[in-house]
XYZ file of C-alpha atoms in Angstrom:
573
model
C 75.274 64.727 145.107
C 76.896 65.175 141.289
C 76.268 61.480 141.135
C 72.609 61.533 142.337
C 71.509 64.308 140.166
C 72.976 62.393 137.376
C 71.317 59.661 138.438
C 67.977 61.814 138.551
C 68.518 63.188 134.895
C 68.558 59.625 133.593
C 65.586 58.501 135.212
C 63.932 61.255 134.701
C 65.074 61.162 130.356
C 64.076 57.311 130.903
C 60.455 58.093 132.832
C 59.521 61.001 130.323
C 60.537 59.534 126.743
C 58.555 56.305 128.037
C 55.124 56.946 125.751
C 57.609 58.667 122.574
C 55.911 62.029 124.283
C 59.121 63.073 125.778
C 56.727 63.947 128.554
C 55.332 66.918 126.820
C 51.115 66.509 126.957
C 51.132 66.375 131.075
C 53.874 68.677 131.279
C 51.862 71.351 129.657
C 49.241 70.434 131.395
C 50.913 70.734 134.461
C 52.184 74.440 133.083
C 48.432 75.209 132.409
C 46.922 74.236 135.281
C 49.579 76.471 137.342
C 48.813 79.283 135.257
C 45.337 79.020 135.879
C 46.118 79.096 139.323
C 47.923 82.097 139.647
C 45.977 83.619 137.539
C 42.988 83.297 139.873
C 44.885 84.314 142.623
C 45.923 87.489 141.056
C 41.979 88.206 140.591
C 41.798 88.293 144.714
C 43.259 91.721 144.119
C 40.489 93.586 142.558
C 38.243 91.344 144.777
C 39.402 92.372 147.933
C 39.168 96.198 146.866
C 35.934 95.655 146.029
C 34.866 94.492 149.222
C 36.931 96.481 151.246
C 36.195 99.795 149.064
C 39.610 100.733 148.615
C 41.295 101.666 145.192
C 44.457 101.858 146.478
C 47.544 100.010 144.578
C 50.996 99.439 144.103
C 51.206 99.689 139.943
C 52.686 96.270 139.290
C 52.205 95.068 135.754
C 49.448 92.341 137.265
C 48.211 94.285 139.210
C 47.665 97.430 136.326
C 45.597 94.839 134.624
C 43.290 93.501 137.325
C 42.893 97.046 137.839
C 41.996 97.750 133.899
C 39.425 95.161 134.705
C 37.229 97.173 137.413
C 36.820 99.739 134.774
C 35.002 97.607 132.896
C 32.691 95.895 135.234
C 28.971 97.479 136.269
C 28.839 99.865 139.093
C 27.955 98.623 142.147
C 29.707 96.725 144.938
C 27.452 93.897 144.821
C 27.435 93.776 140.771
C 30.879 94.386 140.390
C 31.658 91.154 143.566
C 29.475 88.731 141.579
C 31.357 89.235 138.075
C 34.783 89.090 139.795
C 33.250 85.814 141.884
C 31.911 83.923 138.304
C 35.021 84.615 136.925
C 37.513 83.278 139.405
C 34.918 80.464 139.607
C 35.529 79.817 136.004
C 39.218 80.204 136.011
C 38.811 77.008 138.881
C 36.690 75.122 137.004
C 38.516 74.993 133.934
C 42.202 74.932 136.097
C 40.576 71.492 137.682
C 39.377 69.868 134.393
C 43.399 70.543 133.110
C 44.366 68.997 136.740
C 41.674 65.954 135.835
C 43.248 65.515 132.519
C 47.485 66.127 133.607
C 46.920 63.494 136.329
C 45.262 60.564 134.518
C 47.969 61.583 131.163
C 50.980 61.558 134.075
C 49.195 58.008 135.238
C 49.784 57.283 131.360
C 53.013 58.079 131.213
C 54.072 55.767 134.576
C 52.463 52.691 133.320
C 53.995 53.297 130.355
C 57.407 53.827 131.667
C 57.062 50.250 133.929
C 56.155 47.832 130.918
C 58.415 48.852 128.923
C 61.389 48.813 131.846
C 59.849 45.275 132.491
C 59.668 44.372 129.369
C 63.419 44.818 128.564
C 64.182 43.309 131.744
C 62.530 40.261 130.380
C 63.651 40.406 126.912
C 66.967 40.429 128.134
C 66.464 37.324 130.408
C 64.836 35.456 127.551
C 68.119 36.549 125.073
C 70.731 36.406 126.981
C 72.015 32.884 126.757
C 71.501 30.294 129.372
C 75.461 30.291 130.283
C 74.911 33.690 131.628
C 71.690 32.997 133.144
C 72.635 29.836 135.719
C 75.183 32.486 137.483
C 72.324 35.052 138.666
C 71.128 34.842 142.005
C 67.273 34.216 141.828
C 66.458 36.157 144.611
C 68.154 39.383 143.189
C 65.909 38.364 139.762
C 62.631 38.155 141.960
C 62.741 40.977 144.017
C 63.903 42.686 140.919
C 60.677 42.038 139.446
C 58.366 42.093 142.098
C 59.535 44.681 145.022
C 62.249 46.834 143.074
C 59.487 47.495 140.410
C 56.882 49.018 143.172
C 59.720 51.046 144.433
C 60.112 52.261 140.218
C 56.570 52.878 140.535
C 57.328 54.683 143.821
C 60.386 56.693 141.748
C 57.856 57.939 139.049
C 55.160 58.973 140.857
C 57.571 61.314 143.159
C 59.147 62.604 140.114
C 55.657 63.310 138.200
C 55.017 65.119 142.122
C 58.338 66.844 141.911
C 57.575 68.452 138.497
C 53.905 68.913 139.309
C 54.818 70.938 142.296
C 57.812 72.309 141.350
C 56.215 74.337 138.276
C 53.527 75.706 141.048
C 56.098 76.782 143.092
C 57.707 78.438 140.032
C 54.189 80.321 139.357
C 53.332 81.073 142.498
C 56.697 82.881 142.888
C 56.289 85.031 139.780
C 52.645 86.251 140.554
C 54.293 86.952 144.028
C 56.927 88.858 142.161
C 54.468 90.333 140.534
C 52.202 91.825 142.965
C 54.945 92.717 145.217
C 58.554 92.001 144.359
C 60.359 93.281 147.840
C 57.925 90.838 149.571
C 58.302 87.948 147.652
C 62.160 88.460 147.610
C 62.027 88.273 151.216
C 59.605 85.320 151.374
C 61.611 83.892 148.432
C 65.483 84.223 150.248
C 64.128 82.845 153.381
C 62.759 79.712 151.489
C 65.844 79.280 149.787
C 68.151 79.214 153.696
C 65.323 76.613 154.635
C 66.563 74.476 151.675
C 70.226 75.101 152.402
C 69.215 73.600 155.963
C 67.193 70.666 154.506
C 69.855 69.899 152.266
C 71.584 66.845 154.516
C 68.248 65.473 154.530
C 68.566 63.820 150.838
C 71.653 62.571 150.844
C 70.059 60.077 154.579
C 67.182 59.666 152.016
C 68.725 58.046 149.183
C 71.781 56.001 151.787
C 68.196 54.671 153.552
C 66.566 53.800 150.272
C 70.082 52.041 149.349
C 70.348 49.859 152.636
C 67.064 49.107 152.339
C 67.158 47.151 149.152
C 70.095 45.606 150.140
C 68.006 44.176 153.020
C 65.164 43.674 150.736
C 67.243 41.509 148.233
C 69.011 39.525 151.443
C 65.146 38.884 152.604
C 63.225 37.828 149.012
C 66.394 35.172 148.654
C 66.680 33.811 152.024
C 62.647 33.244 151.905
C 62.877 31.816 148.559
C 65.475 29.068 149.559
C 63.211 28.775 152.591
C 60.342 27.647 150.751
C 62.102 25.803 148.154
C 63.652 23.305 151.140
C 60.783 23.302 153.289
C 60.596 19.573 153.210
C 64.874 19.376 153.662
C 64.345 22.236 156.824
C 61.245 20.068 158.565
C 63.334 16.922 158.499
C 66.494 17.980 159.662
C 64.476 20.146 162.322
C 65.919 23.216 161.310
C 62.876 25.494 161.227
C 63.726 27.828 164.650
C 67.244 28.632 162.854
C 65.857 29.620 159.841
C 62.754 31.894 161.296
C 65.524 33.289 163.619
C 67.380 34.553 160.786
C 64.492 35.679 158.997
C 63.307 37.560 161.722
C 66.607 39.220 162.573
C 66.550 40.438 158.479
C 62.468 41.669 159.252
C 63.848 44.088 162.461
C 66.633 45.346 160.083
C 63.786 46.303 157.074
C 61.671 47.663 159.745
C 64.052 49.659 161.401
C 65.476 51.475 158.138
C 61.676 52.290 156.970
C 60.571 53.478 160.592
C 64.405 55.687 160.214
C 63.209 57.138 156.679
C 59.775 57.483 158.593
C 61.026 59.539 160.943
C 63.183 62.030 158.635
C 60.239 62.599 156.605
C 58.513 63.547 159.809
C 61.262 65.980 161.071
C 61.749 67.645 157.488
C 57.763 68.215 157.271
C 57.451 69.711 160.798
C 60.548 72.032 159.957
C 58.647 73.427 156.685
C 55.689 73.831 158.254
C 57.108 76.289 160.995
C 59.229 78.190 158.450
C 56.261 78.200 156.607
C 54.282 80.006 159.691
C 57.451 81.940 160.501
C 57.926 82.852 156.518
C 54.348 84.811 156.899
C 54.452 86.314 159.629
C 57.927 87.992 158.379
C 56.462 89.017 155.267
C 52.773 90.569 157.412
C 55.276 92.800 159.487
C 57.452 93.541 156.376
C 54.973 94.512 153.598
C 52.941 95.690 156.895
C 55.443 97.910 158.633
C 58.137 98.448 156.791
C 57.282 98.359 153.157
C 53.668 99.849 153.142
C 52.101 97.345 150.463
C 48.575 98.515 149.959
C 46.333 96.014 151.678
C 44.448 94.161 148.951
C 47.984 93.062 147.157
C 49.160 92.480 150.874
C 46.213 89.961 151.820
C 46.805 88.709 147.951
C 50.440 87.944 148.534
C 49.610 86.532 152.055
C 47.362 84.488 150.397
C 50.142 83.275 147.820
C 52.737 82.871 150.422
C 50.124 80.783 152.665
C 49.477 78.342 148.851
C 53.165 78.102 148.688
C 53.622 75.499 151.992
C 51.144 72.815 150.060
C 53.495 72.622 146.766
C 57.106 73.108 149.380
C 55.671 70.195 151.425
C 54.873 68.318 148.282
C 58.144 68.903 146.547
C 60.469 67.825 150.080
C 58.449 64.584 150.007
C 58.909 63.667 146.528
C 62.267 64.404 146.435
C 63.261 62.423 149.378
C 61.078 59.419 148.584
C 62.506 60.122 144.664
C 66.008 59.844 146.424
C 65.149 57.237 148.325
C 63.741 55.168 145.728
C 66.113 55.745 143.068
C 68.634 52.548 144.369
C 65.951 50.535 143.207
C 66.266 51.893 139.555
C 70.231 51.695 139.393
C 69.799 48.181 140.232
C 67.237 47.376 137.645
C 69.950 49.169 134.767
C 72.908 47.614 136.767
C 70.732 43.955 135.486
C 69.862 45.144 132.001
C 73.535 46.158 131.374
C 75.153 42.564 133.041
C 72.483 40.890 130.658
C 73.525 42.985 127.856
C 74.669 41.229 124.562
C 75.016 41.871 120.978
C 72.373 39.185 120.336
C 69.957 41.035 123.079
C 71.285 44.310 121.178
C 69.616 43.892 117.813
C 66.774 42.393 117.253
C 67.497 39.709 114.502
C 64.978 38.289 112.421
C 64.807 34.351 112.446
C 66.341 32.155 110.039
C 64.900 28.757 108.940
C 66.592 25.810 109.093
C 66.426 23.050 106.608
C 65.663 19.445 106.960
C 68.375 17.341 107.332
C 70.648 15.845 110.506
C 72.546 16.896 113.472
C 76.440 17.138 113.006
C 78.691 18.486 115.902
C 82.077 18.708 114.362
C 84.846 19.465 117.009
C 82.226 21.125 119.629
C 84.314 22.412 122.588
C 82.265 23.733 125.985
C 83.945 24.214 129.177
C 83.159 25.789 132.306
C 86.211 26.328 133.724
C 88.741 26.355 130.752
C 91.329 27.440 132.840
C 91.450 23.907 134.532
C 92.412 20.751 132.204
C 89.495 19.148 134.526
C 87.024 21.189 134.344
C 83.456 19.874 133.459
C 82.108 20.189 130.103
C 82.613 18.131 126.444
C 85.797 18.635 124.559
C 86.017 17.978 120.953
C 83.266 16.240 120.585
C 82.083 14.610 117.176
C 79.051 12.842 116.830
C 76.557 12.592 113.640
C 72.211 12.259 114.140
C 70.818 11.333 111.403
C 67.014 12.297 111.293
C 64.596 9.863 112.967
C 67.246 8.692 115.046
C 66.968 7.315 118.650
C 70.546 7.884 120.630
C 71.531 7.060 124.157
C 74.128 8.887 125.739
C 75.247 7.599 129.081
C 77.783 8.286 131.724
C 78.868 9.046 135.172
C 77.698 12.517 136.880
C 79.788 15.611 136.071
C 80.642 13.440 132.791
C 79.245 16.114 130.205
C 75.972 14.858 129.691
C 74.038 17.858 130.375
C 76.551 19.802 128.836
C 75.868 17.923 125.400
C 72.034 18.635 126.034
C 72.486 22.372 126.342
C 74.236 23.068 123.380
C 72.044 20.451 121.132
C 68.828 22.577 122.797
C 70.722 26.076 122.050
C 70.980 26.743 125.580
C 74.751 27.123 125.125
C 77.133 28.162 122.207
C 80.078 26.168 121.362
C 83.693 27.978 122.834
C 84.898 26.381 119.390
C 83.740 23.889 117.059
C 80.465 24.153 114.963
C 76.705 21.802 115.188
C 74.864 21.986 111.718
C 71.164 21.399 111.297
C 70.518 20.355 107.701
C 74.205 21.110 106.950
C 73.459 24.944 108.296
C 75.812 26.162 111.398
C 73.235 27.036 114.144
C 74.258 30.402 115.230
C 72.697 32.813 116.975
C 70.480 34.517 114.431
C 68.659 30.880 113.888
C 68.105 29.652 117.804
C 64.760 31.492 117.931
C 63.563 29.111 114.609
C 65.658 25.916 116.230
C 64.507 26.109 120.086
C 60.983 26.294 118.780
C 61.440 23.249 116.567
C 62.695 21.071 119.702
C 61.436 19.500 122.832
C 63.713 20.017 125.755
C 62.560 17.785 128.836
C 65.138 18.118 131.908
C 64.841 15.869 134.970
C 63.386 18.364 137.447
C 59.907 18.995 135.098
C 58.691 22.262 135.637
C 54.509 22.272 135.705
C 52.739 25.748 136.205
C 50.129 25.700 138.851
C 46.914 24.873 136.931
C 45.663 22.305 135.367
C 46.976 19.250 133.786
C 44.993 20.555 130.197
C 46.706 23.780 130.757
C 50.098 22.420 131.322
C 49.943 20.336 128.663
C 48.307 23.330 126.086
C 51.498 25.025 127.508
C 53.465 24.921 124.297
C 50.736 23.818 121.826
C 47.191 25.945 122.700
C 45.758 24.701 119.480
C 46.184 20.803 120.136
C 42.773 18.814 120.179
C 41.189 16.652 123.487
C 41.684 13.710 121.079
C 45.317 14.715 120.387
C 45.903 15.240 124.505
C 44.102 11.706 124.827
C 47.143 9.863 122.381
C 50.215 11.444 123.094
C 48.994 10.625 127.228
C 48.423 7.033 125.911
C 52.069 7.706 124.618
C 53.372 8.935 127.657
C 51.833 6.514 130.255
C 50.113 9.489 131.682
C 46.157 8.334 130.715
C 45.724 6.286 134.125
C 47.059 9.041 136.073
C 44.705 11.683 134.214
C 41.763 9.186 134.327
C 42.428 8.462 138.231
C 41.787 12.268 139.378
C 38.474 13.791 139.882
C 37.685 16.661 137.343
C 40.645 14.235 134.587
C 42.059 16.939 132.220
C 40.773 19.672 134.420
C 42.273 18.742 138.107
C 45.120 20.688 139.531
C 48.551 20.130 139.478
C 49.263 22.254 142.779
C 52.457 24.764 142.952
C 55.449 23.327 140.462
C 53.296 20.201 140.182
C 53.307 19.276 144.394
C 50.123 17.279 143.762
C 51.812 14.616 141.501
C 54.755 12.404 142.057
C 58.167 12.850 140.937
C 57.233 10.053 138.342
C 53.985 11.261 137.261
C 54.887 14.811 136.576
C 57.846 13.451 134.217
C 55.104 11.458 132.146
C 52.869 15.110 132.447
C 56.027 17.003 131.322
C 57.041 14.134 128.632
C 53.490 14.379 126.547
C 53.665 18.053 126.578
C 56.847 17.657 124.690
C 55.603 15.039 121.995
C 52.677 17.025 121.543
C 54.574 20.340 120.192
C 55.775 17.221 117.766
C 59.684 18.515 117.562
C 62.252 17.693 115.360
C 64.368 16.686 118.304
C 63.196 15.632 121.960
C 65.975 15.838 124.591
C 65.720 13.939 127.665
C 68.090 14.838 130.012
C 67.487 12.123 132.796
C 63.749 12.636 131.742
C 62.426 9.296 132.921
C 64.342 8.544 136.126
C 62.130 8.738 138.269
C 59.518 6.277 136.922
C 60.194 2.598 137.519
C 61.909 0.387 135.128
C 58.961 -1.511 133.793
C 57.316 2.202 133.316
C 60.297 3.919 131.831
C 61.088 0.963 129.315
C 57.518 0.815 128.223
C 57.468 4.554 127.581
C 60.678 4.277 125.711
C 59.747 1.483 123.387
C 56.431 3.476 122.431
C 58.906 6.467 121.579
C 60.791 4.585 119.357
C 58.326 2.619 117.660
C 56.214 6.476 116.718
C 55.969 6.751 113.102
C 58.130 9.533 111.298
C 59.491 9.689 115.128
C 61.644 12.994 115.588
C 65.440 12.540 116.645
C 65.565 11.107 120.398
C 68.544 12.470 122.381
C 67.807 10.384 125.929
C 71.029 11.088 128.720
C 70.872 8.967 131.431
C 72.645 7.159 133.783
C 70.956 4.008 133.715
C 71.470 1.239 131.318
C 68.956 -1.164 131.437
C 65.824 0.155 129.257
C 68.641 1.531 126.535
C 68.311 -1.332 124.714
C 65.585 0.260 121.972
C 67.537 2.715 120.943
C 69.353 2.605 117.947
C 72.992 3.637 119.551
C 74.023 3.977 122.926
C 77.359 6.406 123.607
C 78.839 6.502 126.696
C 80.893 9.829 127.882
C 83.095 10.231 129.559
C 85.315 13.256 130.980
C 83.809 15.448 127.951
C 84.806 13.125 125.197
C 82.313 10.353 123.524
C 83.752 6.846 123.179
């Protein structure tokens, strides 16, 4: 368990520094509101000897004071039971305005502790570098950020529950102590052989919370690929397989939360019978053997009774803390395999100057262990600006590889590409990716409207600006041919269009963030050749056009272009 409480300490440092606080304002509100407590339940002293008439007490230090107190009240049972009875009313007033106020400040501190752990999740995935990127398995990313961050949320609120009651516990031991310390030693040693019995319990907590996820990660993945090749797994009539297999990983998830389920269960029971057991030792020892007066005796009762809400309370965020905390090593496992100097330091964009393209020796492979491998290999090629160039070739070629690293998706292994004679590096990709259009051949479209796919990258553009670069892109008819135009839906990843028409969707929302360079990386394939050469010529012809990078396999509309290169096997010939 060295590991775990390790594990523990971080999350908690992580959880508790998440507002700049260190988690001190609901902290000491916690503290306060426990003080409060025992306080009032210190005041059931004098207010059982008032109503049971009886004066005598054990001189504890608490107890001396509560005593003090009577001396200072009116005479008279019935004068003296009100004052005691407005006062420990006003100790629980005030003690649940602090409870009001730790609980929405702890609420403060978990929401505050989730965007940020999101956000440098994200920050991370944005920096990192496409390279690294492509090799993560998108299931692991989406659970990640969908199920592993409810179980984060899970983490924090049992650790804010673990502190909360474990500083009650704390103060309900010392007024215990207080009022009677051979009693509470004896309620306190029997609590602590009901932990060492408990103990096993965490360690089944935290190995369910682990399988779990593992299940959970298997499940997210396997129904993402589902639903990604629904229309491959209806054709090929393999729809009972796959829901077989789904359903087998559903029993597994089920099974591991109804096994947690039922630990919980057992550990609860157990602490609620040692709690019974617990008083009734301590009624026959302060009773019987140790002679405590009865008004601290019913008072310490009473204390001993509070402590089972707070025991209960801690067990249960512990083991769903445990249980949880897999989820949180998995989200630092990600931010440390995305971790790079670039994502280290935040560096300030640099601005590039006008001027060409120049790749000067570029080298990317991505194997470079194997004289085959796929990629470019010193590569030399010079755009001038306003250029239109055509680079063709057969798949696995280096095509897309070329793209990348003219998009800054990718960093050269060697060589250098200058932009206005400058060496893009990483400090200037922010400034360069934001100064290109990238258009791949699967075009991504969010689910919403054409308008607010096409505002995607340009929110300030005009209806008559969206009405020419459509005109540009062929895409007017389509617009003008659904009901509602600008306004109609796309449907999820753009379902509601054709393969064609969400190219020509996907092409104007490039032209219209009006880039220096446009990259179409089999952009226009799937539009017919009348279409595609049409929409080509009209790119070519723009006025003050930006640099046109088009890869492609096909030959036949490539005549409008200025150059046409043809690659092969990573080198350009």
């Amino acid at each position: 368990m060295r590991r775990d409480a390790a594990r523990l300490r971080e999350f908690a440092t992580d959880l508790l520094r998440a507002d700049g606080s260190c988690g001190a304002p609901p902290l000491l509100l916690a503290l306060a509101g426990a003080i409060l407590e025992g306080a009032g339940l210190i005041l059931l002293v004098p207010i059982i000897a008032v109503l049971g008439a009886e004066s005598t007490v054990t001189q504890t230090p608490a107890v001396g004071i509560t005593a003090d107190l009577l001396n200072y009240l009116p005479l008279g049972k019935p004068a003296r039971l009100s004052v005691l009875l407005v006062l420990f009313g006003a100790l629980m007033l005030l003690r649940s305005i602090i409870i009001v106020a730790r609980d929405v400040s702890f609420a403060r501190l978990t929401g505050a502790f989730l965007e940020r752990t999101r956000a440098q999740v994200l920050d991370r995935i944005v920096g990192v570098g496409w390279n690294r990127l492509a090799g993560l398995q998108h299931g692991r990313v989406s659970h990640l950020l969908s199920a592993d961050f409810q179980a984060c949320a899970l983490a924090g609120t049992s650790l804010i529950g673990l502190c909360i009651s474990g500083i009650l516990l704390a103060m309900l031991l010392v007024v215990a102590f207080t009022l009677s310390p051979l009693l509470a030693a004896t309620a306190l040693l029997s609590l602590l052989a009901l932990i060492g019995v408990l103990y096993p319990t965490l360690a089944l907590a935290r190995s369910s919370g682990a399988e779990l996820v593992e299940v959970g990660v298997k499940l997210t993945s396997d129904l993402g690929q589902f639903l990604g090749g629904l229309k491959l797994v209806l054709g090929n009539n393999l729809g009972k397989a796959v829901l077989a297999h789904i359903a087998d990983l559903q029993r597994e998830q089920t099974r591991l939360s109804v096994s947690f389920a039922r630990q919980q269960s057992r550990t609860h029971a157990a602490i609620l019978l040692s709690g019974g057991a617990i008083g009734a030792v301590a009624l026959l020892v302060g009773g019987l053997v140790l002679n405590v007066p009865a008004p601290q005796l019913m008072a310490t009762l009473v204390i001993l009774a509070r402590l089972g809400g707070p025991a209960l309370q801690f067990q249960r965020s512990l083991q769903l803390l445990l249980y949880a905390l897999p989820t949180y090593e998995r989200v630092k496992a990600l931010k440390e395999e995305l971790w790079s100097p670039t994502t280290a330091t935040a560096i300030p964009a640099e601005g590039l100057p006008e001027g060409g393209i120049e790749l000067d020796r570029v080298t990317y492979l991505h194997a470079e262990t194997e004289e085959a491998a796929g990629g470019v290999r010193d590569l030399n090629l010079v755009l001038r600006p306003g250029t239109a160039v055509a680079i063709v070739g057969s798949s696995g070629a280096g095509k897309t590889t070329l793209a990348d690293l003219l998009g800054g998706l990718i960093m050269p292994q060697s060589g250098s590409i200058r932009v206005g004679g400058v060496v893009l590096t990483a400090p200037n990709l922010e400034h360069w990716r934001s100064a290109i259009s990238y258009v791949p051949q699967d075009s991504f479209l969010l689910n919403d409207t054409i308008r607010n796919n096409l505002l995607w990258g340009s929110p300030g553009a005009s209806d008559e600006e969206l009405r020419i670069i459509l005109e540009i892109a062929a895409a007017d008819a389509l617009v003008e041919a659904r009901p509602g135009g600008l306004d109609a839906s796309v449907g999820e990843r753009g379902i509601l269009l054709s393969g064609g028409e969400r190219q020509r969707v996907a092409l104007a929302r490039a032209l219209l963030r009006r880039p220096r360079l446009i990259i179409l990386d089999e952009a226009t394939n799937a539009l017919d050749p009348v279409t595609e050469e049409r929409i080509l010529a009209r790119l070519v012809a723009l006025p003050n056009r930006p640099t046109i990078i088009a890869i492609s396999h096909r030959t036949a509309a490539l005549e409008v272009f200025d150059a046409v290169y043809r690659i092969e096997r990573g080198r350009l010939t």
